[in-house]
Amino acid sequence: MHFTSMLASSLLAVTASAYPLLDPLQMMKRAGPPAGQVITKCASPGMLALAYDDGPYQYTQTLVDTLTKGGAKGTFFVTGTLYGCIYGQKAALQNAYKAGHQIASHTWSHPQSFGSMSASQLTTEMQKVEQALVNIIGVKPTYMRPPYLATGGSVLSTMKTLGYRVITDDVDAGDWNNKSPQQSQQEFTRAGASGNGHIPLMHETYASTVNTLTPWLINWAKQNNLKLVTVAECLGDTLEIGGAYANGTANGQSSC
């Protein structure tokens, strides 16, 4: 009995040294930001989280290449059907994921009525994107940006139930409102590089945003000593299961 107790104690000691327990602060950081609460900017200074809505689209691969070449990480808030079927850009999404960019949800169909939809309708919008992304990249996201930044009605309570971190923005590039890249640049210059890092609203569906604004932002960040990270990373989260992603089961679907 004495030998058995000593052996058990030794095994416990080895296990504890091989897999140290996380202290409370480490556990909080690993847990990431809370679900169902609106997040507008990074959790600390010195970062810029380039975030793009409405894809995937014909410019997705170009954007992935531009970000990767510039040493930047981006976040892609993708839809299922807004600019064609998500499966049509399967390779580009896989490349983005493999390159360490974050894939997040922007709903299945980008409904204008998102802020007034029922919990059941909202859930369907989110779960359809989840399933497609599990089929394409093998995981489902835990981050989302609501269409039109709508967070009223049942949105936040439903996102909390589904475990989604709700991201809006603190700098609007205005590309959706016909602002030129130069006008968008002025928005970033006006916002400045101090304070907690920015999470901008931009869209990968505009060639000018992909080809002109993004390279400028990469240079602007470097000039201001800002680290270009994903939204999850700028919030102290990881690009892992339990962080920016959750497990799911593929169902073999390959079309919308």
PDB file of C-alpha atoms in Angstrom:
ATOM      1  CA  MET A   1       0.000   0.000   0.000  1.00  0.00           C
ATOM      2  CA  HIS A   2       2.844   2.337   0.919  1.00  0.00           C
ATOM      3  CA  PHE A   3       4.543   1.695  -2.431  1.00  0.00           C
ATOM      4  CA  THR A   4       1.281   2.263  -4.293  1.00  0.00           C
ATOM      5  CA  SER A   5       0.781   5.600  -2.545  1.00  0.00           C
ATOM      6  CA  MET A   6       4.332   6.689  -3.372  1.00  0.00           C
ATOM      7  CA  LEU A   7       3.863   5.697  -7.024  1.00  0.00           C
ATOM      8  CA  ALA A   8       0.592   7.616  -7.249  1.00  0.00           C
ATOM      9  CA  SER A   9       2.206  10.676  -5.688  1.00  0.00           C
ATOM     10  CA  SER A  10       5.097  10.490  -8.139  1.00  0.00           C
ATOM     11  CA  LEU A  11       2.748  10.233 -11.104  1.00  0.00           C
ATOM     12  CA  LEU A  12       0.767  13.202  -9.875  1.00  0.00           C
ATOM     13  CA  ALA A  13       3.952  15.217  -9.496  1.00  0.00           C
ATOM     14  CA  VAL A  14       5.088  14.365 -13.032  1.00  0.00           C
ATOM     15  CA  THR A  15       1.662  15.189 -14.435  1.00  0.00           C
ATOM     16  CA  ALA A  16       1.588  18.512 -12.602  1.00  0.00           C
ATOM     17  CA  SER A  17       5.018  19.466 -13.925  1.00  0.00           C
ATOM     18  CA  ALA A  18       4.169  18.389 -17.475  1.00  0.00           C
ATOM     19  CA  TYR A  19       0.793  20.150 -17.484  1.00  0.00           C
ATOM     20  CA  PRO A  20       1.033  23.099 -15.086  1.00  0.00           C
ATOM     21  CA  LEU A  21      -2.218  24.533 -13.822  1.00  0.00           C
ATOM     22  CA  LEU A  22      -3.124  27.923 -15.217  1.00  0.00           C
ATOM     23  CA  ASP A  23      -3.344  30.742 -12.735  1.00  0.00           C
ATOM     24  CA  PRO A  24      -6.649  32.707 -12.669  1.00  0.00           C
ATOM     25  CA  LEU A  25      -5.283  35.488 -14.913  1.00  0.00           C
ATOM     26  CA  GLN A  26      -4.105  32.982 -17.516  1.00  0.00           C
ATOM     27  CA  MET A  27      -7.493  31.259 -17.406  1.00  0.00           C
ATOM     28  CA  MET A  28      -9.287  34.564 -17.976  1.00  0.00           C
ATOM     29  CA  LYS A  29      -7.070  35.360 -20.953  1.00  0.00           C
ATOM     30  CA  ARG A  30      -7.610  31.919 -22.444  1.00  0.00           C
ATOM     31  CA  ALA A  31     -11.363  32.308 -22.034  1.00  0.00           C
ATOM     32  CA  GLY A  32     -11.354  35.361 -24.314  1.00  0.00           C
ATOM     33  CA  PRO A  33     -13.881  38.189 -24.176  1.00  0.00           C
ATOM     34  CA  PRO A  34     -17.458  37.515 -23.021  1.00  0.00           C
ATOM     35  CA  ALA A  35     -20.119  36.416 -25.476  1.00  0.00           C
ATOM     36  CA  GLY A  36     -23.120  38.604 -26.215  1.00  0.00           C
ATOM     37  CA  GLN A  37     -21.458  41.931 -25.384  1.00  0.00           C
ATOM     38  CA  VAL A  38     -20.586  44.610 -27.948  1.00  0.00           C
ATOM     39  CA  ILE A  39     -16.845  45.056 -28.473  1.00  0.00           C
ATOM     40  CA  THR A  40     -15.620  48.083 -30.417  1.00  0.00           C
ATOM     41  CA  LYS A  41     -11.848  48.146 -29.996  1.00  0.00           C
ATOM     42  CA  CYS A  42      -8.839  46.153 -28.868  1.00  0.00           C
ATOM     43  CA  ALA A  43      -8.186  45.344 -25.228  1.00  0.00           C
ATOM     44  CA  SER A  44      -4.821  47.120 -25.077  1.00  0.00           C
ATOM     45  CA  PRO A  45      -2.695  49.594 -27.066  1.00  0.00           C
ATOM     46  CA  GLY A  46      -0.085  48.967 -29.724  1.00  0.00           C
ATOM     47  CA  MET A  47      -2.283  46.938 -32.072  1.00  0.00           C
ATOM     48  CA  LEU A  48      -4.452  47.305 -35.157  1.00  0.00           C
ATOM     49  CA  ALA A  49      -6.946  44.604 -36.128  1.00  0.00           C
ATOM     50  CA  LEU A  50      -7.717  44.875 -39.846  1.00  0.00           C
ATOM     51  CA  ALA A  51     -11.246  43.509 -40.213  1.00  0.00           C
ATOM     52  CA  TYR A  52     -13.135  42.987 -43.470  1.00  0.00           C
ATOM     53  CA  ASP A  53     -16.845  42.297 -44.022  1.00  0.00           C
ATOM     54  CA  ASP A  54     -19.121  40.853 -46.709  1.00  0.00           C
ATOM     55  CA  GLY A  55     -16.838  38.294 -48.349  1.00  0.00           C
ATOM     56  CA  PRO A  56     -15.775  35.901 -49.484  1.00  0.00           C
ATOM     57  CA  TYR A  57     -15.491  37.490 -52.901  1.00  0.00           C
ATOM     58  CA  GLN A  58     -13.267  37.597 -55.954  1.00  0.00           C
ATOM     59  CA  TYR A  59     -10.696  39.713 -54.097  1.00  0.00           C
ATOM     60  CA  THR A  60     -10.336  37.391 -51.107  1.00  0.00           C
ATOM     61  CA  GLN A  61      -7.183  35.633 -52.302  1.00  0.00           C
ATOM     62  CA  THR A  62      -5.561  38.929 -53.298  1.00  0.00           C
ATOM     63  CA  LEU A  63      -6.317  40.321 -49.850  1.00  0.00           C
ATOM     64  CA  VAL A  64      -4.873  37.223 -48.173  1.00  0.00           C
ATOM     65  CA  ASP A  65      -1.690  37.561 -50.236  1.00  0.00           C
ATOM     66  CA  THR A  66      -1.362  41.299 -49.526  1.00  0.00           C
ATOM     67  CA  LEU A  67      -1.794  40.845 -45.778  1.00  0.00           C
ATOM     68  CA  THR A  68       0.569  37.900 -45.596  1.00  0.00           C
ATOM     69  CA  LYS A  69       3.238  39.629 -47.674  1.00  0.00           C
ATOM     70  CA  GLY A  70       2.991  42.669 -45.386  1.00  0.00           C
ATOM     71  CA  GLY A  71       3.401  40.584 -42.240  1.00  0.00           C
ATOM     72  CA  ALA A  72      -0.161  41.429 -41.214  1.00  0.00           C
ATOM     73  CA  LYS A  73      -2.962  39.287 -39.858  1.00  0.00           C
ATOM     74  CA  GLY A  74      -6.518  40.090 -40.877  1.00  0.00           C
ATOM     75  CA  THR A  75     -10.011  39.048 -39.846  1.00  0.00           C
ATOM     76  CA  PHE A  76     -12.562  38.009 -42.445  1.00  0.00           C
ATOM     77  CA  PHE A  77     -16.204  38.383 -41.361  1.00  0.00           C
ATOM     78  CA  VAL A  78     -17.776  36.187 -44.015  1.00  0.00           C
ATOM     79  CA  THR A  79     -21.307  35.595 -45.263  1.00  0.00           C
ATOM     80  CA  GLY A  80     -22.866  32.579 -46.893  1.00  0.00           C
ATOM     81  CA  THR A  81     -24.560  34.066 -49.930  1.00  0.00           C
ATOM     82  CA  LEU A  82     -24.146  37.855 -50.098  1.00  0.00           C
ATOM     83  CA  TYR A  83     -21.618  37.895 -52.958  1.00  0.00           C
ATOM     84  CA  GLY A  84     -22.208  34.451 -54.375  1.00  0.00           C
ATOM     85  CA  CYS A  85     -22.075  31.120 -52.566  1.00  0.00           C
ATOM     86  CA  ILE A  86     -19.382  30.794 -49.895  1.00  0.00           C
ATOM     87  CA  TYR A  87     -18.300  27.449 -51.347  1.00  0.00           C
ATOM     88  CA  GLY A  88     -17.237  29.260 -54.516  1.00  0.00           C
ATOM     89  CA  GLN A  89     -14.324  30.767 -52.578  1.00  0.00           C
ATOM     90  CA  LYS A  90     -13.459  27.597 -50.680  1.00  0.00           C
ATOM     91  CA  ALA A  91      -9.782  27.616 -51.660  1.00  0.00           C
ATOM     92  CA  ALA A  92      -9.296  31.284 -50.740  1.00  0.00           C
ATOM     93  CA  LEU A  93     -10.907  30.750 -47.334  1.00  0.00           C
ATOM     94  CA  GLN A  94      -8.768  27.700 -46.682  1.00  0.00           C
ATOM     95  CA  ASN A  95      -5.663  29.670 -47.649  1.00  0.00           C
ATOM     96  CA  ALA A  96      -6.649  32.522 -45.339  1.00  0.00           C
ATOM     97  CA  TYR A  97      -7.176  30.135 -42.446  1.00  0.00           C
ATOM     98  CA  LYS A  98      -3.915  28.267 -43.056  1.00  0.00           C
ATOM     99  CA  ALA A  99      -2.013  31.568 -43.231  1.00  0.00           C
ATOM    100  CA  GLY A 100      -3.172  32.459 -39.713  1.00  0.00           C
ATOM    101  CA  HIS A 101      -5.872  34.965 -40.578  1.00  0.00           C
ATOM    102  CA  GLN A 102      -9.089  34.793 -38.587  1.00  0.00           C
ATOM    103  CA  ILE A 103     -12.327  33.586 -40.144  1.00  0.00           C
ATOM    104  CA  ALA A 104     -15.440  34.927 -38.402  1.00  0.00           C
ATOM    105  CA  SER A 105     -19.159  35.174 -39.120  1.00  0.00           C
ATOM    106  CA  HIS A 106     -21.145  37.968 -40.751  1.00  0.00           C
ATOM    107  CA  THR A 107     -24.339  35.844 -41.015  1.00  0.00           C
ATOM    108  CA  TRP A 108     -25.565  33.655 -43.843  1.00  0.00           C
ATOM    109  CA  SER A 109     -27.553  36.112 -45.946  1.00  0.00           C
ATOM    110  CA  HIS A 110     -26.716  39.548 -44.451  1.00  0.00           C
ATOM    111  CA  PRO A 111     -30.381  40.413 -43.768  1.00  0.00           C
ATOM    112  CA  GLN A 112     -31.344  44.081 -43.525  1.00  0.00           C
ATOM    113  CA  SER A 113     -33.785  43.135 -40.780  1.00  0.00           C
ATOM    114  CA  PHE A 114     -31.135  41.477 -38.587  1.00  0.00           C
ATOM    115  CA  GLY A 115     -31.830  43.720 -35.592  1.00  0.00           C
ATOM    116  CA  SER A 116     -35.531  42.830 -35.567  1.00  0.00           C
ATOM    117  CA  MET A 117     -35.349  39.106 -36.301  1.00  0.00           C
ATOM    118  CA  SER A 118     -36.537  36.492 -33.817  1.00  0.00           C
ATOM    119  CA  ALA A 119     -34.089  34.406 -31.814  1.00  0.00           C
ATOM    120  CA  SER A 120     -34.945  31.438 -34.011  1.00  0.00           C
ATOM    121  CA  GLN A 121     -34.264  33.358 -37.219  1.00  0.00           C
ATOM    122  CA  LEU A 122     -30.999  34.742 -35.849  1.00  0.00           C
ATOM    123  CA  THR A 123     -29.909  31.277 -34.821  1.00  0.00           C
ATOM    124  CA  THR A 124     -30.576  29.922 -38.301  1.00  0.00           C
ATOM    125  CA  GLU A 125     -28.526  32.745 -39.855  1.00  0.00           C
ATOM    126  CA  MET A 126     -25.575  31.905 -37.610  1.00  0.00           C
ATOM    127  CA  GLN A 127     -25.755  28.125 -37.757  1.00  0.00           C
ATOM    128  CA  LYS A 128     -25.845  28.009 -41.549  1.00  0.00           C
ATOM    129  CA  VAL A 129     -22.536  29.890 -41.706  1.00  0.00           C
ATOM    130  CA  GLU A 130     -21.129  27.674 -38.953  1.00  0.00           C
ATOM    131  CA  GLN A 131     -21.920  24.537 -40.925  1.00  0.00           C
ATOM    132  CA  ALA A 132     -20.408  25.881 -44.132  1.00  0.00           C
ATOM    133  CA  LEU A 133     -17.203  26.893 -42.358  1.00  0.00           C
ATOM    134  CA  VAL A 134     -16.892  23.523 -40.645  1.00  0.00           C
ATOM    135  CA  ASN A 135     -17.191  21.961 -44.101  1.00  0.00           C
ATOM    136  CA  ILE A 136     -14.581  24.341 -45.556  1.00  0.00           C
ATOM    137  CA  ILE A 137     -11.970  24.947 -42.825  1.00  0.00           C
ATOM    138  CA  GLY A 138     -12.887  22.293 -40.259  1.00  0.00           C
ATOM    139  CA  VAL A 139     -13.974  24.601 -37.423  1.00  0.00           C
ATOM    140  CA  LYS A 140     -16.703  27.098 -36.647  1.00  0.00           C
ATOM    141  CA  PRO A 141     -16.142  30.682 -35.453  1.00  0.00           C
ATOM    142  CA  THR A 142     -16.903  32.193 -32.071  1.00  0.00           C
ATOM    143  CA  TYR A 143     -16.666  35.787 -33.329  1.00  0.00           C
ATOM    144  CA  MET A 144     -19.252  37.635 -35.395  1.00  0.00           C
ATOM    145  CA  ARG A 145     -20.033  41.086 -36.717  1.00  0.00           C
ATOM    146  CA  PRO A 146     -23.737  41.831 -37.195  1.00  0.00           C
ATOM    147  CA  PRO A 147     -24.939  43.164 -40.552  1.00  0.00           C
ATOM    148  CA  TYR A 148     -25.318  46.945 -40.454  1.00  0.00           C
ATOM    149  CA  LEU A 149     -23.798  46.680 -36.932  1.00  0.00           C
ATOM    150  CA  ALA A 150     -27.320  45.940 -35.658  1.00  0.00           C
ATOM    151  CA  THR A 151     -27.233  44.905 -32.005  1.00  0.00           C
ATOM    152  CA  GLY A 152     -30.818  45.664 -30.942  1.00  0.00           C
ATOM    153  CA  GLY A 153     -33.779  43.388 -30.380  1.00  0.00           C
ATOM    154  CA  SER A 154     -32.817  39.796 -29.662  1.00  0.00           C
ATOM    155  CA  VAL A 155     -29.352  40.033 -31.202  1.00  0.00           C
ATOM    156  CA  LEU A 156     -27.175  40.197 -28.105  1.00  0.00           C
ATOM    157  CA  SER A 157     -29.129  37.689 -26.047  1.00  0.00           C
ATOM    158  CA  THR A 158     -29.120  35.230 -28.942  1.00  0.00           C
ATOM    159  CA  MET A 159     -25.415  35.701 -29.598  1.00  0.00           C
ATOM    160  CA  LYS A 160     -24.753  35.086 -25.910  1.00  0.00           C
ATOM    161  CA  THR A 161     -26.716  31.863 -26.049  1.00  0.00           C
ATOM    162  CA  LEU A 162     -24.778  30.778 -29.145  1.00  0.00           C
ATOM    163  CA  GLY A 163     -21.439  31.761 -27.600  1.00  0.00           C
ATOM    164  CA  TYR A 164     -20.574  34.545 -30.043  1.00  0.00           C
ATOM    165  CA  ARG A 165     -18.339  37.531 -29.274  1.00  0.00           C
ATOM    166  CA  VAL A 166     -20.029  40.515 -30.966  1.00  0.00           C
ATOM    167  CA  ILE A 167     -17.669  42.882 -32.793  1.00  0.00           C
ATOM    168  CA  THR A 168     -18.578  46.280 -34.194  1.00  0.00           C
ATOM    169  CA  ASP A 169     -15.939  48.989 -34.818  1.00  0.00           C
ATOM    170  CA  ASP A 170     -14.384  52.231 -33.665  1.00  0.00           C
ATOM    171  CA  VAL A 171     -13.166  53.491 -37.072  1.00  0.00           C
ATOM    172  CA  ASP A 172     -15.384  53.424 -40.159  1.00  0.00           C
ATOM    173  CA  ALA A 173     -13.386  53.409 -43.398  1.00  0.00           C
ATOM    174  CA  GLY A 174     -16.575  54.424 -45.203  1.00  0.00           C
ATOM    175  CA  ASP A 175     -15.798  52.362 -48.293  1.00  0.00           C
ATOM    176  CA  TRP A 176     -19.447  51.250 -48.271  1.00  0.00           C
ATOM    177  CA  ASN A 177     -20.408  54.946 -48.493  1.00  0.00           C
ATOM    178  CA  ASN A 178     -18.317  55.740 -51.562  1.00  0.00           C
ATOM    179  CA  LYS A 179     -15.359  57.177 -49.646  1.00  0.00           C
ATOM    180  CA  SER A 180     -12.137  57.019 -51.596  1.00  0.00           C
ATOM    181  CA  PRO A 181      -9.094  55.275 -50.115  1.00  0.00           C
ATOM    182  CA  GLN A 182      -7.623  58.712 -49.471  1.00  0.00           C
ATOM    183  CA  GLN A 183     -10.708  59.762 -47.513  1.00  0.00           C
ATOM    184  CA  SER A 184     -10.541  56.499 -45.577  1.00  0.00           C
ATOM    185  CA  GLN A 185      -6.904  57.174 -44.797  1.00  0.00           C
ATOM    186  CA  GLN A 186      -7.936  60.484 -43.281  1.00  0.00           C
ATOM    187  CA  GLU A 187     -10.296  58.627 -40.949  1.00  0.00           C
ATOM    188  CA  PHE A 188      -7.435  56.526 -39.620  1.00  0.00           C
ATOM    189  CA  THR A 189      -5.117  59.504 -39.342  1.00  0.00           C
ATOM    190  CA  ARG A 190      -7.806  61.352 -37.424  1.00  0.00           C
ATOM    191  CA  ALA A 191      -8.352  58.390 -35.095  1.00  0.00           C
ATOM    192  CA  GLY A 192      -4.634  58.202 -34.403  1.00  0.00           C
ATOM    193  CA  ALA A 193      -2.438  55.404 -33.148  1.00  0.00           C
ATOM    194  CA  SER A 194      -2.739  55.988 -29.401  1.00  0.00           C
ATOM    195  CA  GLY A 195      -5.188  54.384 -26.987  1.00  0.00           C
ATOM    196  CA  ASN A 196      -6.435  50.839 -27.297  1.00  0.00           C
ATOM    197  CA  GLY A 197      -6.046  49.447 -30.782  1.00  0.00           C
ATOM    198  CA  HIS A 198      -8.616  50.043 -33.495  1.00  0.00           C
ATOM    199  CA  ILE A 199     -11.025  47.517 -34.998  1.00  0.00           C
ATOM    200  CA  PRO A 200     -12.063  49.195 -38.254  1.00  0.00           C
ATOM    201  CA  LEU A 201     -15.093  48.611 -40.424  1.00  0.00           C
ATOM    202  CA  MET A 202     -13.935  47.767 -43.955  1.00  0.00           C
ATOM    203  CA  HIS A 203     -15.162  45.584 -46.794  1.00  0.00           C
ATOM    204  CA  GLU A 204     -13.188  43.131 -48.894  1.00  0.00           C
ATOM    205  CA  THR A 205     -15.696  43.538 -51.715  1.00  0.00           C
ATOM    206  CA  TYR A 206     -14.176  46.834 -52.899  1.00  0.00           C
ATOM    207  CA  ALA A 207     -11.069  46.639 -55.072  1.00  0.00           C
ATOM    208  CA  SER A 208      -9.902  50.012 -53.755  1.00  0.00           C
ATOM    209  CA  THR A 209      -9.994  48.735 -50.171  1.00  0.00           C
ATOM    210  CA  VAL A 210      -8.015  45.630 -51.069  1.00  0.00           C
ATOM    211  CA  ASN A 211      -5.528  47.181 -53.486  1.00  0.00           C
ATOM    212  CA  THR A 212      -5.016  50.699 -52.127  1.00  0.00           C
ATOM    213  CA  LEU A 213      -6.285  51.157 -48.570  1.00  0.00           C
ATOM    214  CA  THR A 214      -4.922  47.906 -47.157  1.00  0.00           C
ATOM    215  CA  PRO A 215      -1.287  48.439 -48.306  1.00  0.00           C
ATOM    216  CA  TRP A 216      -1.488  51.982 -46.912  1.00  0.00           C
ATOM    217  CA  LEU A 217      -2.774  50.673 -43.582  1.00  0.00           C
ATOM    218  CA  ILE A 218       0.047  48.138 -43.372  1.00  0.00           C
ATOM    219  CA  ASN A 219       2.582  50.935 -43.861  1.00  0.00           C
ATOM    220  CA  TRP A 220       0.725  53.271 -41.487  1.00  0.00           C
ATOM    221  CA  ALA A 221       0.742  50.632 -38.789  1.00  0.00           C
ATOM    222  CA  LYS A 222       4.459  50.028 -39.196  1.00  0.00           C
ATOM    223  CA  GLN A 223       5.211  53.760 -39.087  1.00  0.00           C
ATOM    224  CA  ASN A 224       3.271  53.999 -35.835  1.00  0.00           C
ATOM    225  CA  ASN A 225       4.743  50.829 -34.290  1.00  0.00           C
ATOM    226  CA  LEU A 226       1.393  49.038 -34.316  1.00  0.00           C
ATOM    227  CA  LYS A 227       1.245  45.266 -34.447  1.00  0.00           C
ATOM    228  CA  LEU A 228      -1.174  44.023 -37.111  1.00  0.00           C
ATOM    229  CA  VAL A 229      -3.170  41.232 -35.477  1.00  0.00           C
ATOM    230  CA  THR A 230      -6.485  39.440 -35.739  1.00  0.00           C
ATOM    231  CA  VAL A 231      -9.509  40.660 -33.805  1.00  0.00           C
ATOM    232  CA  ALA A 232      -9.218  37.678 -31.458  1.00  0.00           C
ATOM    233  CA  GLU A 233      -5.564  38.414 -30.750  1.00  0.00           C
ATOM    234  CA  CYS A 234      -6.209  42.100 -30.143  1.00  0.00           C
ATOM    235  CA  LEU A 235      -8.682  41.019 -27.472  1.00  0.00           C
ATOM    236  CA  GLY A 236      -6.209  38.697 -25.770  1.00  0.00           C
ATOM    237  CA  ASP A 237      -7.719  35.581 -27.311  1.00  0.00           C
ATOM    238  CA  THR A 238      -6.159  32.756 -29.327  1.00  0.00           C
ATOM    239  CA  LEU A 239      -6.762  31.360 -32.796  1.00  0.00           C
ATOM    240  CA  GLU A 240      -7.486  27.948 -31.350  1.00  0.00           C
ATOM    241  CA  ILE A 241     -10.379  25.729 -30.341  1.00  0.00           C
ATOM    242  CA  GLY A 242     -11.771  27.356 -27.220  1.00  0.00           C
ATOM    243  CA  GLY A 243     -10.633  30.742 -28.496  1.00  0.00           C
ATOM    244  CA  ALA A 244     -11.604  32.100 -31.905  1.00  0.00           C
ATOM    245  CA  TYR A 245     -12.971  28.723 -32.960  1.00  0.00           C
ATOM    246  CA  ALA A 246     -15.107  25.815 -31.759  1.00  0.00           C
ATOM    247  CA  ASN A 247     -15.389  22.238 -32.943  1.00  0.00           C
ATOM    248  CA  GLY A 248     -18.084  21.157 -35.366  1.00  0.00           C
ATOM    249  CA  THR A 249     -19.043  18.192 -37.518  1.00  0.00           C
ATOM    250  CA  ALA A 250     -18.858  18.393 -41.285  1.00  0.00           C
ATOM    251  CA  ASN A 251     -21.864  17.156 -43.242  1.00  0.00           C
ATOM    252  CA  GLY A 252     -20.374  16.888 -46.723  1.00  0.00           C
ATOM    253  CA  GLN A 253     -22.338  19.794 -48.185  1.00  0.00           C
ATOM    254  CA  SER A 254     -20.520  21.716 -50.909  1.00  0.00           C
ATOM    255  CA  SER A 255     -23.115  24.106 -52.310  1.00  0.00           C
ATOM    256  CA  CYS A 256     -25.544  26.747 -51.060  1.00  0.00           C
TER     257      CYS A 256
END
